[in-house]
Coordinates of C-alpha atoms in Angstrom, one line a residue:
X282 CA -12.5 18.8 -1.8
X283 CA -8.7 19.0 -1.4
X284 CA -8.2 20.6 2.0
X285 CA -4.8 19.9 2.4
X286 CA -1.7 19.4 0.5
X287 CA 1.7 18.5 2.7
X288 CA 5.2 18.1 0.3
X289 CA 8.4 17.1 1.6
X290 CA 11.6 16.8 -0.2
X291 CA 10.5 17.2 -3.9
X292 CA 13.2 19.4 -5.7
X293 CA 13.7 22.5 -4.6
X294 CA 10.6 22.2 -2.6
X295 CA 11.7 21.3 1.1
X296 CA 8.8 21.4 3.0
X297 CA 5.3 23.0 2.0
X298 CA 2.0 22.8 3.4
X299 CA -1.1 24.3 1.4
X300 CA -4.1 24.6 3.4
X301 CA -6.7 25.3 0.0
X302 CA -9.8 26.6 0.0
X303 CA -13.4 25.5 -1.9
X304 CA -13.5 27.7 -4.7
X305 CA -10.7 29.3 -7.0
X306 CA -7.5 28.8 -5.8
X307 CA -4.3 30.2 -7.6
X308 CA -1.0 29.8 -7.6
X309 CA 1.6 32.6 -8.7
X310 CA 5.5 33.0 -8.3
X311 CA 8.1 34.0 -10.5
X312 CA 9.5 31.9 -13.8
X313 CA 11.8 28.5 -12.0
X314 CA 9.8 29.0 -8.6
X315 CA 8.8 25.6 -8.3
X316 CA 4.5 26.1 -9.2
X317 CA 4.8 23.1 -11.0
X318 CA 6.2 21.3 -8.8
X319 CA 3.3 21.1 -6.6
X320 CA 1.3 19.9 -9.9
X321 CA 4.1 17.3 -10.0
X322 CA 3.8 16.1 -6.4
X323 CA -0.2 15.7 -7.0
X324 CA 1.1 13.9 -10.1
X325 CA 2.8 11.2 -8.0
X326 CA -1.0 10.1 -6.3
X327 CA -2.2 9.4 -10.0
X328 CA 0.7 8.3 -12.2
X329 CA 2.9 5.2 -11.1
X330 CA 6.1 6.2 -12.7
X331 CA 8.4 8.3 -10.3
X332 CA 12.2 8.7 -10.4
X333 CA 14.1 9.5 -7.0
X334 CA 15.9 11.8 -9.4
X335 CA 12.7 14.1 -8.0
X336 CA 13.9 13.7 -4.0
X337 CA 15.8 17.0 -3.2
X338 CA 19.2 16.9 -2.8
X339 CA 20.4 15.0 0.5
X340 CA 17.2 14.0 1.7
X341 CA 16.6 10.3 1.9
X342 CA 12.9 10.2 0.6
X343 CA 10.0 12.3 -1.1
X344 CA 6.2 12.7 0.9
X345 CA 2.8 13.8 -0.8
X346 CA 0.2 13.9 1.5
X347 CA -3.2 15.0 0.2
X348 CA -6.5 15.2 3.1
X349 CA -9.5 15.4 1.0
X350 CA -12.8 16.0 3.0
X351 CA -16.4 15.7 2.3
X352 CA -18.7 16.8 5.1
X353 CA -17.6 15.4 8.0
X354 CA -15.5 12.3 6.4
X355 CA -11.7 12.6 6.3
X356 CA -9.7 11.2 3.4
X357 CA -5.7 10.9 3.5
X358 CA -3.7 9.9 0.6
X359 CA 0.2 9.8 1.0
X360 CA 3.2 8.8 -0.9
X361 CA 6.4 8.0 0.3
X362 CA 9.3 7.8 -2.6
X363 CA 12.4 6.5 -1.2
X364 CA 15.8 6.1 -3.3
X365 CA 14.7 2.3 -3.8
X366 CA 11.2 1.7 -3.4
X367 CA 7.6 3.7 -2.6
X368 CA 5.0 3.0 -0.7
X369 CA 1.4 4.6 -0.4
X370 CA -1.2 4.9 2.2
X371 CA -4.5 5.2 2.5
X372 CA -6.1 6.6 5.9
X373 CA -2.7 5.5 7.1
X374 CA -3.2 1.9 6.0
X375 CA -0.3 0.5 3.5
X376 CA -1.6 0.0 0.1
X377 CA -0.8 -1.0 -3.1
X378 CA -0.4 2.2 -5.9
X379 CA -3.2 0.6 -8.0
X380 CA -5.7 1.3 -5.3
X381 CA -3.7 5.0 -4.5
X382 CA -4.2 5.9 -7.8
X383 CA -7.9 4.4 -8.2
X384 CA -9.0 6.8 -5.2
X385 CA -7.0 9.7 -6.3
X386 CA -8.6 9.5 -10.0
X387 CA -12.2 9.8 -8.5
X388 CA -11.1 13.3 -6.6
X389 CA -8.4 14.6 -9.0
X390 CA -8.1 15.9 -12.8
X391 CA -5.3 17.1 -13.8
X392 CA -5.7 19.2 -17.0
X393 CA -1.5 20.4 -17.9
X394 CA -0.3 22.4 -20.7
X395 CA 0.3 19.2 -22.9
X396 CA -3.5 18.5 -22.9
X397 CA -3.5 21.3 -26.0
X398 CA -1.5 18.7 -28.0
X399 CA -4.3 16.0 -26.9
X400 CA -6.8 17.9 -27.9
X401 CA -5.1 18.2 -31.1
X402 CA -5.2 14.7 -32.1
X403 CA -8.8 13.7 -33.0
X404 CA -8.5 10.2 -31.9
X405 CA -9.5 11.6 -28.9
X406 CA -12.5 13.1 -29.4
X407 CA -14.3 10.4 -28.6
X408 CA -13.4 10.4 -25.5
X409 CA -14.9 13.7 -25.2
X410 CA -18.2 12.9 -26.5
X411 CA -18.8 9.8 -24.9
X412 CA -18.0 11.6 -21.7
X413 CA -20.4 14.4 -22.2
X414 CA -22.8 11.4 -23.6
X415 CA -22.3 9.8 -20.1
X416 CA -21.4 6.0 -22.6
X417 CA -19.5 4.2 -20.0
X418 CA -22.3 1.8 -19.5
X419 CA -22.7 1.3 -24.0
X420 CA -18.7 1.5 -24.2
X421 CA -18.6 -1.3 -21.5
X422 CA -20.9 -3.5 -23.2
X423 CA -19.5 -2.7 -26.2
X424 CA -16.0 -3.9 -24.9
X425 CA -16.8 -7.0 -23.6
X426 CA -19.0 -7.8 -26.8
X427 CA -15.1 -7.1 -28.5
X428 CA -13.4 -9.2 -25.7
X429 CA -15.9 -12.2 -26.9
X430 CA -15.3 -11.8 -30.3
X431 CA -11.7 -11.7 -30.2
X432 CA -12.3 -14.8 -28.5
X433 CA -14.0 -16.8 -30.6
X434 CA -12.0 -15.5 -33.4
X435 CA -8.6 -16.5 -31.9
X436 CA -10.5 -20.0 -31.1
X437 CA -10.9 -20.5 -34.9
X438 CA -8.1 -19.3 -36.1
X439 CA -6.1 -21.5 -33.5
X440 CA -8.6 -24.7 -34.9
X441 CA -7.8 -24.0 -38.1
X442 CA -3.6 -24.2 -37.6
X443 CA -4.1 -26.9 -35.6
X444 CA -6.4 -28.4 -38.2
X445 CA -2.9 -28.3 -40.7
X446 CA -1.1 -31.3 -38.4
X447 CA -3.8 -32.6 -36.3
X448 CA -2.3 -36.3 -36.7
X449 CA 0.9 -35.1 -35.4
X450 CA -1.1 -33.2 -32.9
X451 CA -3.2 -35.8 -31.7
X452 CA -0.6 -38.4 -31.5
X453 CA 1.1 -36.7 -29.2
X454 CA -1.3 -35.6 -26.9
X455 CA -2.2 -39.5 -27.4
X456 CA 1.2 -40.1 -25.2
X457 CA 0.6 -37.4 -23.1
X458 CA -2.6 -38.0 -22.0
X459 CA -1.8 -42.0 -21.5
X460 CA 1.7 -41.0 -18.9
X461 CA -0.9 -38.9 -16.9
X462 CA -3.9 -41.0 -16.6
X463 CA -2.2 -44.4 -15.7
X464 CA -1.0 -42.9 -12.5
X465 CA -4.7 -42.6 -11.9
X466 CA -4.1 -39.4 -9.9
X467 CA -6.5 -37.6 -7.4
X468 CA -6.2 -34.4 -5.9
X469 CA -3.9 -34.2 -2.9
X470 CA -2.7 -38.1 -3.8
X471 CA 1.1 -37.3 -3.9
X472 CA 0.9 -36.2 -0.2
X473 CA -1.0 -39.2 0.9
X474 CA 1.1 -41.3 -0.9
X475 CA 4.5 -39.9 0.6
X476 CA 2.9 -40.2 4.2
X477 CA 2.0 -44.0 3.3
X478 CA 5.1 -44.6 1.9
X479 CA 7.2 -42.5 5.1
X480 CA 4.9 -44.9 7.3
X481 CA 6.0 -48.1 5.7
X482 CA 9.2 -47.6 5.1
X483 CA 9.2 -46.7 8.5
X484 CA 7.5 -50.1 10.2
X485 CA 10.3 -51.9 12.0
X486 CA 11.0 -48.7 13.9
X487 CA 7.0 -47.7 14.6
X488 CA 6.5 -51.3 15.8
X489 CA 9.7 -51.1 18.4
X490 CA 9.4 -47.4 19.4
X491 CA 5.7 -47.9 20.4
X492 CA 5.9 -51.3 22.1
X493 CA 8.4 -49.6 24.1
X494 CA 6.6 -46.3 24.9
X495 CA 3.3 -49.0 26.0
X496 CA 5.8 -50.3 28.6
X497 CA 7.4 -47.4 29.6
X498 CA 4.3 -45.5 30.2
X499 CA 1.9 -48.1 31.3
X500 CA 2.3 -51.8 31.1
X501 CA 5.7 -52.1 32.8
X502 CA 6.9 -53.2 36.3
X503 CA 8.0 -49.9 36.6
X504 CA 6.0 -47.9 34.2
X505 CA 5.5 -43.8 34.5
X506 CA 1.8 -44.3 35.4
X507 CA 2.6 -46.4 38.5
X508 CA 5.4 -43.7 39.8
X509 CA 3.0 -41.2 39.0
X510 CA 0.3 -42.7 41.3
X511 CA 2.5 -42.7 44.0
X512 CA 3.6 -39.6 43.5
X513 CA 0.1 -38.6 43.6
X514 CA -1.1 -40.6 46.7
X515 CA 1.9 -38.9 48.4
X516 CA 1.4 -35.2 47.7
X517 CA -2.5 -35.4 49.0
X518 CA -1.3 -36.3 52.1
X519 CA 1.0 -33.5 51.9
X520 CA -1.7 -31.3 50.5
X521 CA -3.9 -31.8 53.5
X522 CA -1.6 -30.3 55.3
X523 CA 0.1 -27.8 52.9
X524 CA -3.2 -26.6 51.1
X525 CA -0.6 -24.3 48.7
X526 CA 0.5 -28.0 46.9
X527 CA -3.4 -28.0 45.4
X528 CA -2.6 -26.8 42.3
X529 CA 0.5 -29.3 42.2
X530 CA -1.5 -31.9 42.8
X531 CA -4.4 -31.4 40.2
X532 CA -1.6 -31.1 37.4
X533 CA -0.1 -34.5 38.8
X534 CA -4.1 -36.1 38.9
X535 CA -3.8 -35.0 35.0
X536 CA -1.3 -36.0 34.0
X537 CA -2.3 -39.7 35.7
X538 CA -5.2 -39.8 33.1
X539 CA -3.7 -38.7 30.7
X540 CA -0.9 -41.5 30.6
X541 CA -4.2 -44.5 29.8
X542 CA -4.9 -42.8 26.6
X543 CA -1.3 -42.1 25.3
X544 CA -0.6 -45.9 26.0
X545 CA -4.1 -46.7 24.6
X546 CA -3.7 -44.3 21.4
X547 CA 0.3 -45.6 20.3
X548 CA -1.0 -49.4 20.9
X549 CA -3.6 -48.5 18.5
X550 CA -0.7 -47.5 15.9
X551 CA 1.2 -50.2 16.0
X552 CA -1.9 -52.3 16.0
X553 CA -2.3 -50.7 12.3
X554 CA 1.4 -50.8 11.1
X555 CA 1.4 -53.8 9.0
X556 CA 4.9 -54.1 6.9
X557 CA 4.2 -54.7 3.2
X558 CA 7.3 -54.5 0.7
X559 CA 5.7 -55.1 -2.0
X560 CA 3.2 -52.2 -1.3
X561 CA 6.2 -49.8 -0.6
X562 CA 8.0 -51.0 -3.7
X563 CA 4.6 -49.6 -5.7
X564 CA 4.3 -46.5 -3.7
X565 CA 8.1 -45.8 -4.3
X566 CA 7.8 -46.2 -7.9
X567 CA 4.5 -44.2 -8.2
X568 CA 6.0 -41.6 -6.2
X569 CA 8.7 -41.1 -8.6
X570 CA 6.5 -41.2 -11.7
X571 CA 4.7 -38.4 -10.3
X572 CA 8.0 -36.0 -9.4
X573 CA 9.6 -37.2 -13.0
X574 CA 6.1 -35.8 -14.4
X575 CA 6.0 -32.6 -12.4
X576 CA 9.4 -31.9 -13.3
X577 CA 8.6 -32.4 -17.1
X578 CA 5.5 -30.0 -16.5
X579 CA 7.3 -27.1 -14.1
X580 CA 4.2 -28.0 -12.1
X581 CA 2.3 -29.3 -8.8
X582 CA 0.1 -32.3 -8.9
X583 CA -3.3 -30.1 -9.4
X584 CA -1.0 -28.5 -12.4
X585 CA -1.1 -32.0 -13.8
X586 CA -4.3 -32.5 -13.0
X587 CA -5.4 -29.2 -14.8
X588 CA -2.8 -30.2 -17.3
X589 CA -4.4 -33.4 -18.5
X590 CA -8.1 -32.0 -18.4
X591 CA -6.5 -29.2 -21.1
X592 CA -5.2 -32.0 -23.4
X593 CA -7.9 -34.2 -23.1
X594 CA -10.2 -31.1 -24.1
X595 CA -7.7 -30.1 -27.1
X596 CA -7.9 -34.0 -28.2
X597 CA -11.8 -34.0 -28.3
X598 CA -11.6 -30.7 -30.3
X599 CA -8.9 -32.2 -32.4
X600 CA -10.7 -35.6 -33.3
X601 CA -13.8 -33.5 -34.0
X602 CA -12.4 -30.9 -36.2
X603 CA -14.4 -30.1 -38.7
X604 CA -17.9 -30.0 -36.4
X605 CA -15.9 -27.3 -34.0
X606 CA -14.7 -25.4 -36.7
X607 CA -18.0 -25.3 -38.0
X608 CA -19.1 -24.1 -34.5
X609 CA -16.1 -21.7 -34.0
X610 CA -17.6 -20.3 -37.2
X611 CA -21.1 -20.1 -35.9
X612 CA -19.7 -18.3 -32.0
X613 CA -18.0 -15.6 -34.3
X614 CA -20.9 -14.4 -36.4
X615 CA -22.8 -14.7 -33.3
X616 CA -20.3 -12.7 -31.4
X617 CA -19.8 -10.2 -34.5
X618 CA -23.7 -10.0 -34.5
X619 CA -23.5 -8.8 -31.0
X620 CA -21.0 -6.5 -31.3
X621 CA -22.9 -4.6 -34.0
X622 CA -26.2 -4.2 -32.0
X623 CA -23.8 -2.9 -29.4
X624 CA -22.1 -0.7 -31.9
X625 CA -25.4 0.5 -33.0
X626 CA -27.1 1.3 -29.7
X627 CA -23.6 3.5 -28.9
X628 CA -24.3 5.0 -31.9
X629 CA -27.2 6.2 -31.7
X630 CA -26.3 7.8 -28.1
X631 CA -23.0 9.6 -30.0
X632 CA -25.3 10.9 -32.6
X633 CA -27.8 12.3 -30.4
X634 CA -25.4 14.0 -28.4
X635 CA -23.2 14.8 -31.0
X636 CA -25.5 17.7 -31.6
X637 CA -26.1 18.5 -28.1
X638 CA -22.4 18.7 -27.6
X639 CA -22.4 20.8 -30.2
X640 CA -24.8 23.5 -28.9
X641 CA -24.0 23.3 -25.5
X642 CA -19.8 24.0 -26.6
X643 CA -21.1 27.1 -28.3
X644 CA -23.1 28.2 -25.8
X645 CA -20.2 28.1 -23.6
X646 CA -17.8 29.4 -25.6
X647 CA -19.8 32.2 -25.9
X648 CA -19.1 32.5 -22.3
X649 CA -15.6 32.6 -23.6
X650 CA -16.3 35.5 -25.8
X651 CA -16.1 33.5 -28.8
X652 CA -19.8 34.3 -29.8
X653 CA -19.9 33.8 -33.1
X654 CA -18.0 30.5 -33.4
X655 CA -19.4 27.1 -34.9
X656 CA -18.7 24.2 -33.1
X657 CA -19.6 20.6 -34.8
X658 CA -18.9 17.1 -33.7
X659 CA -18.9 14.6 -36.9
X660 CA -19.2 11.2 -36.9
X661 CA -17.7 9.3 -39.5
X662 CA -18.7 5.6 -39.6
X663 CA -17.1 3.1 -41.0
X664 CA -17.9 -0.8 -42.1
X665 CA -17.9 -3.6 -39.1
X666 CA -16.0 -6.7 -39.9
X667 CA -13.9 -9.1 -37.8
X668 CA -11.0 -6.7 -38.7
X669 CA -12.0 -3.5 -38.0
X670 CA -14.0 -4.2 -34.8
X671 CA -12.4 -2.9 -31.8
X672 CA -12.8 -1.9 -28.3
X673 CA -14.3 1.6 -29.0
X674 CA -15.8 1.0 -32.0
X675 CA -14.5 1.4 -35.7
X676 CA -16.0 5.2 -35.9
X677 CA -14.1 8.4 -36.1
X678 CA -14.6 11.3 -34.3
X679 CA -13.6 14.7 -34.8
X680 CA -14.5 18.1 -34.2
X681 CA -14.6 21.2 -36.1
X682 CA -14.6 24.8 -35.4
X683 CA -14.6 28.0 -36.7
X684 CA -14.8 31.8 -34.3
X685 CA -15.7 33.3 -37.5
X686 CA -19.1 34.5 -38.8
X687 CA -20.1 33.0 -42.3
X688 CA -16.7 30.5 -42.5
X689 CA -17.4 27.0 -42.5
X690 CA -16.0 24.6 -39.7
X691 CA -12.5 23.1 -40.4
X692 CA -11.0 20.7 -38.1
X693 CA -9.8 21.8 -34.8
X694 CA -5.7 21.1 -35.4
X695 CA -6.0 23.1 -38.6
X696 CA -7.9 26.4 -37.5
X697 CA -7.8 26.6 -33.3
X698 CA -5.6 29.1 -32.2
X699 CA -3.5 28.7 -29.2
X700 CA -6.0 31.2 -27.2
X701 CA -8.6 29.1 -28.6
X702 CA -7.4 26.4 -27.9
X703 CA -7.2 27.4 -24.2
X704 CA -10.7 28.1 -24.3
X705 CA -12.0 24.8 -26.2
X706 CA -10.1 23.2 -23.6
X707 CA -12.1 24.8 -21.4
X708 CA -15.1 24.6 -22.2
X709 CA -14.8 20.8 -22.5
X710 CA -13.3 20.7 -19.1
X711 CA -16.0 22.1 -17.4
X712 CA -18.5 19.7 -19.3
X713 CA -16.9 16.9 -18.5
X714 CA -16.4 17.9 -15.0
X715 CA -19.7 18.8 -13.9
X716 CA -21.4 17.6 -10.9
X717 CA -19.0 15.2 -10.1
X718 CA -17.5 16.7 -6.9
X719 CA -13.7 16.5 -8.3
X720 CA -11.0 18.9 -8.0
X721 CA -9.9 20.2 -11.2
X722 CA -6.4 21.1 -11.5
X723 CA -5.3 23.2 -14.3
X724 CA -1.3 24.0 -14.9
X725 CA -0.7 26.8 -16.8
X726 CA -3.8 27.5 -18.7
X727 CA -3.3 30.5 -19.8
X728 CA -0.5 29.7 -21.8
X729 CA -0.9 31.6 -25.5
X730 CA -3.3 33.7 -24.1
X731 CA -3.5 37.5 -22.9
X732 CA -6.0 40.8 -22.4
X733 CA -9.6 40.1 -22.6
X734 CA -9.1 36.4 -23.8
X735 CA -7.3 35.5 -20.2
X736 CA -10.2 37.6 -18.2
X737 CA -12.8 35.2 -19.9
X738 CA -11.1 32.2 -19.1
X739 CA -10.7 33.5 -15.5
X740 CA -14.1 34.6 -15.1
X741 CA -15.2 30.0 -16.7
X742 CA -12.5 29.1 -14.0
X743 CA -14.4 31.2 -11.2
X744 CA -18.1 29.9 -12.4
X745 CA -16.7 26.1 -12.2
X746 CA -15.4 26.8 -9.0
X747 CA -18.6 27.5 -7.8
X748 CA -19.5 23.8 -8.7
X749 CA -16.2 21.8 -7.8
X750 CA -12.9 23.0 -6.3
X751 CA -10.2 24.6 -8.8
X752 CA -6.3 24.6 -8.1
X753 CA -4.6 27.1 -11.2
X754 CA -1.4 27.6 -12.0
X755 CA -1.4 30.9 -13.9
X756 CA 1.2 34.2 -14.8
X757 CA -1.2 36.5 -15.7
X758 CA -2.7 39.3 -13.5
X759 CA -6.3 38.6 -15.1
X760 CA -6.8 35.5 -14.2
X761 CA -5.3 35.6 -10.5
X762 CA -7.5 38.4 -9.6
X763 CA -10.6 36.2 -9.6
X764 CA -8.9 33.7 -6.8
X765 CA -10.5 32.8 -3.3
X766 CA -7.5 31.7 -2.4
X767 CA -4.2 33.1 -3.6
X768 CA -1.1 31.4 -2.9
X769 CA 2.8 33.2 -3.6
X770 CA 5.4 30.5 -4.5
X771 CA 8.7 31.4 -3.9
X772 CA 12.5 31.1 -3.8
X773 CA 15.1 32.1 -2.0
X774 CA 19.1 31.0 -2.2
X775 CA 20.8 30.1 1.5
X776 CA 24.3 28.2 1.3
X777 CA 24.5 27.6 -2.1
X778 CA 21.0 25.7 -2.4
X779 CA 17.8 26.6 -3.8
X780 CA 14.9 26.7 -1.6
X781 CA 11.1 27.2 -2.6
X782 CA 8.3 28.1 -0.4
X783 CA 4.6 28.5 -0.3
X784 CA 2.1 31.1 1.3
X785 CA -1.5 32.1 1.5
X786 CA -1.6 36.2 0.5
X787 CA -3.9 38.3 2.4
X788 CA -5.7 41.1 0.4
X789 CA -2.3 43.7 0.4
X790 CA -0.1 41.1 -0.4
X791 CA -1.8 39.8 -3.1
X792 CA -2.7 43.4 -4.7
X793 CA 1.2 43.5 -4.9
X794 CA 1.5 40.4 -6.4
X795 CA -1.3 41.4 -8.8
X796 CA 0.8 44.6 -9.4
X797 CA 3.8 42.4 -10.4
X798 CA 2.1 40.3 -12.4
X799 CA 1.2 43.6 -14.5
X800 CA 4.4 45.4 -14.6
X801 CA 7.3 43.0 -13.4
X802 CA 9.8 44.7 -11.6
X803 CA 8.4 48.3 -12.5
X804 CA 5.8 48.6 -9.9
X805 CA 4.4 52.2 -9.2
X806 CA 1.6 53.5 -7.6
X807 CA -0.8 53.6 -10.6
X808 CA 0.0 50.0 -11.3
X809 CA -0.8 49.0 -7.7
X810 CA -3.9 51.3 -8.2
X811 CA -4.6 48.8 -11.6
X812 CA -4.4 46.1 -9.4
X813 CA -6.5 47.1 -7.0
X814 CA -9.2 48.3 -9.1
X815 CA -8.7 44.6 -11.0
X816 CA -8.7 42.7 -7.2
X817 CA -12.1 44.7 -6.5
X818 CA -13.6 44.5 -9.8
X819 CA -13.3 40.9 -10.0
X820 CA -14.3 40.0 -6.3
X821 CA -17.7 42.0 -6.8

């Protein structure tokens, strides 16, 4: 569950902390006293875009921070928006917003006023019944049976527009192919080659440098290893007497062996340096074959590499044209064959719980107090071809309705009312919702509605909050009375700027509030007696 909400610096909203409660919680305030805004900040853990135009006035950056707990575990999600750049955390590691957003999506749904409008617009329904269906596993292998037969079909459409100037074609990867492979290239080859040539080139001043370090350090009259054995034989007399030089003298001993090997080791090297123009001249010029053909590419030698093993493949499918287009042919109606056993086996799941979604949304809106309404999903099916596969499947889905006894169902966008609409909404909100241990947030969904028709909805609110946390945004009286939590937004004017704040109300406070919500600014003592009986009423 959400435990904790902390929001600095968004609008008018300077600092707010909302400590929320498991069950119903609600938030209420006046018209323009920044409710939404908190929907807004959870908004900025699940949706990338976010303008600084949001960070309030003088401040230098936005914050969201969002605990979620489960048992014992601790979760923190936070969002810093500066006036350049955002960052986000998890459990106060930096992350990027893909992986913010990914862990925000599996605790948070956001269900907002404009969700009417989706609703509304039956390409997606689908989305609704394969939800209640549970079809991400048949929609996944439905997708990637798409993906492959996209695939294949761009393959032969891309063999047959090659097919129309193949001579061209293959002529030219001809020369391609032949600049590439002459330089008889291995991986890593450039750098060997430049450290060859760097060595060469190089010789004449190997040869004298080494020859003289030999001396210097160990075959001269005078060399470092003979001083240094002096040195040596000197400071152990001296440590026998000054035990504090020991550690002097064990780097010196060290040093002493070390001086053999150096003198052993650069011998070796100029033993191997062998001057060879003629080999240099080669190196040179293969060197500068390879940077002319990275340059031609834009690429590294393992680019050319993966360069040439792309042409030479596109020059084998070339010279045998017609057997890969033949076999191009034979991968789509295989792929196309799979993609309608896929289709098929998601069908059958959407038209068995087509009906099931069916009853159960009248069931529930019954709830509602919509008892007598009709509630159908349809499924209208349509032809597979190459054309009208896609990712979801060719098939329409759309529901119909009707709250009337003896009318038939018409589609949803033509009959549903916008209290009806509130409670479809709903009703397929809880469905979809269930058992999954997420926090549903719902922003004003009471909009349209009033009386009785806003008591039901609270009364579905309060049952779903029993399952999974609720956070709502509502105006009316009917629907706040059923809250575990209440929380007052409000605003308040000090020089010349807008402030909003955020408190929990304790059972007085939110009778008045109540009382307001009835009445506005003409609160009596029956009215506070109304919103009383209404608190008690709906907390029995």
């Amino acid at each position: 569950m959400l435990s904790f909400l902390t929001v600095e610096n968004f609008a008018v909203v300077q600092a707010a902390r909302l400590d929320f409660s498991p069950g119903l919680n609600v938030l209420t305030g006046e018209t323009g006293a920044g409710k939404s805004i908190l929907i807004g900040a959870l908004n900025m853990l699940l949706k990338r875009k976010a303008s600084s135009s949001a960070i309030r006035d003088g401040a230098e950056r936005l914050v969201v921070e969002a605990l979620f707990v489960n048992g014992k575990e601790e979760f923190v999600l936070r969002r810093e928006l500066g006036r350049r750049k955002s960052i986000c955390f998890i459990n106060g590691g930096m992350v990027p917003f893909d992986r913010l957003q990914a862990e925000a999506e599996t605790r948070l749904n956001i269900y907002g006023q404009n969700e009417h409008v989706f609703l509304l617009n039956p390409a997606n329904h689908a989305q609704y019944l394969d939800a209640f269906a549970e079809n991400a596993g048949g929609l996944k292998n439905l997708a990637s049976a798409f993906s492959e037969l996209r695939h294949c079909l761009e393959e032969m459409n891309e063999l047959q527009r090659h097919k129309q100037g193949m001579e061209e074609r293959l002529d030219f990867l001809a020369y391609r192919v032949k600049e590439i492979e002459e330089l008889d290239l291995q991986p890593g080859q450039d750098e060997e080659l430049a450290q060859r040539a760097k060595i060469l080139g190089s010789a004449e001043e190997i040869l004298t440098r080494t020859s003289r370090l030999t001396m210097q350090l160990y075959e001269g009259e005078n060399a470092l290893y003979n001083q240094v054995t002096d040195v040596i034989k000197d400071l152990r007399f001296l440590q026998e007497i000054y035990p504090d030089l020991e550690p002097f003298s064990r780097d010196l001993d060290q040093l002493g062996g070390m001086i053999p090997d150096l003198s052993k080791y650069l011998s070796g090297v100029a033993g191997r340096v062998e001057y060879d123009e003629g080999e240099l001249n080669q190196l040179e010029e293969k060197l500068l074959r390879i940077r002319r053909l990275k340059t031609k590419y834009d690429t590294d030698l393992d680019g050319l590499l993966q360069q040439l093993e792309r042409m030479r493949t596109e020059r084998e499918r070339l010279i045998h044209m017609d057997m890969s287009l033949r076999d191009s042919s034979r991968r789509v109606k295989a792929a196309l064959d799979l993609y309608r056993k896929e289709l098929e086996d998601l069908r059958r799941r959407r038209r068995e719980y087509a009906s099931k979604l069916g009853t159960v949304m009248e069931r529930e809106l019954e709830r509602l107090e919509l008892p007598h309404s009709s509630f159908e999903v349809r499924i209208f099916e349509q032809e597979v071809t190459e054309h009208s596969a896609s990712e979801r499947g060719p098939d329409r889905v759309e529901f119909f309705f009707s709250s009337n006894p003896g009318q038939a169902p018409a589609r949803v966008r033509d009959v549903a009312s916008g209290g009806e609409l509130s409670r479809l909404m709903l009703a397929l909100k809880s469905l979809r919702d269930e058992n999954r241990g997420i926090t549903s947030i719902f922003d004003e969904i009471d909009t349209g509605i009033g009386g009785k028709t806003a008591e039901f909805v609270g009364e579905k609110l309060q049952r779903i909050s029993r399952q999974n946390q609720v956070l709502c945004i509502s105006h009316l009286p009917q629907i706040a009375a059923f809250a575990d939590r209440h929380f007052l937004v409000e605003k308040r004017f000090e020089n010349q700027r807008t402030f909003s704040s955020v408190r929990i109300l304790d059972a007085t406070e939110q009778v008045r509030e109540l009382a307001r919500l009835m009445a506005g600014s003409a609160v009596n003592d029956d009215v506070i007696r109304a919103a009383k009986n209404l608190r008690e009423q709906h907390r029995s």
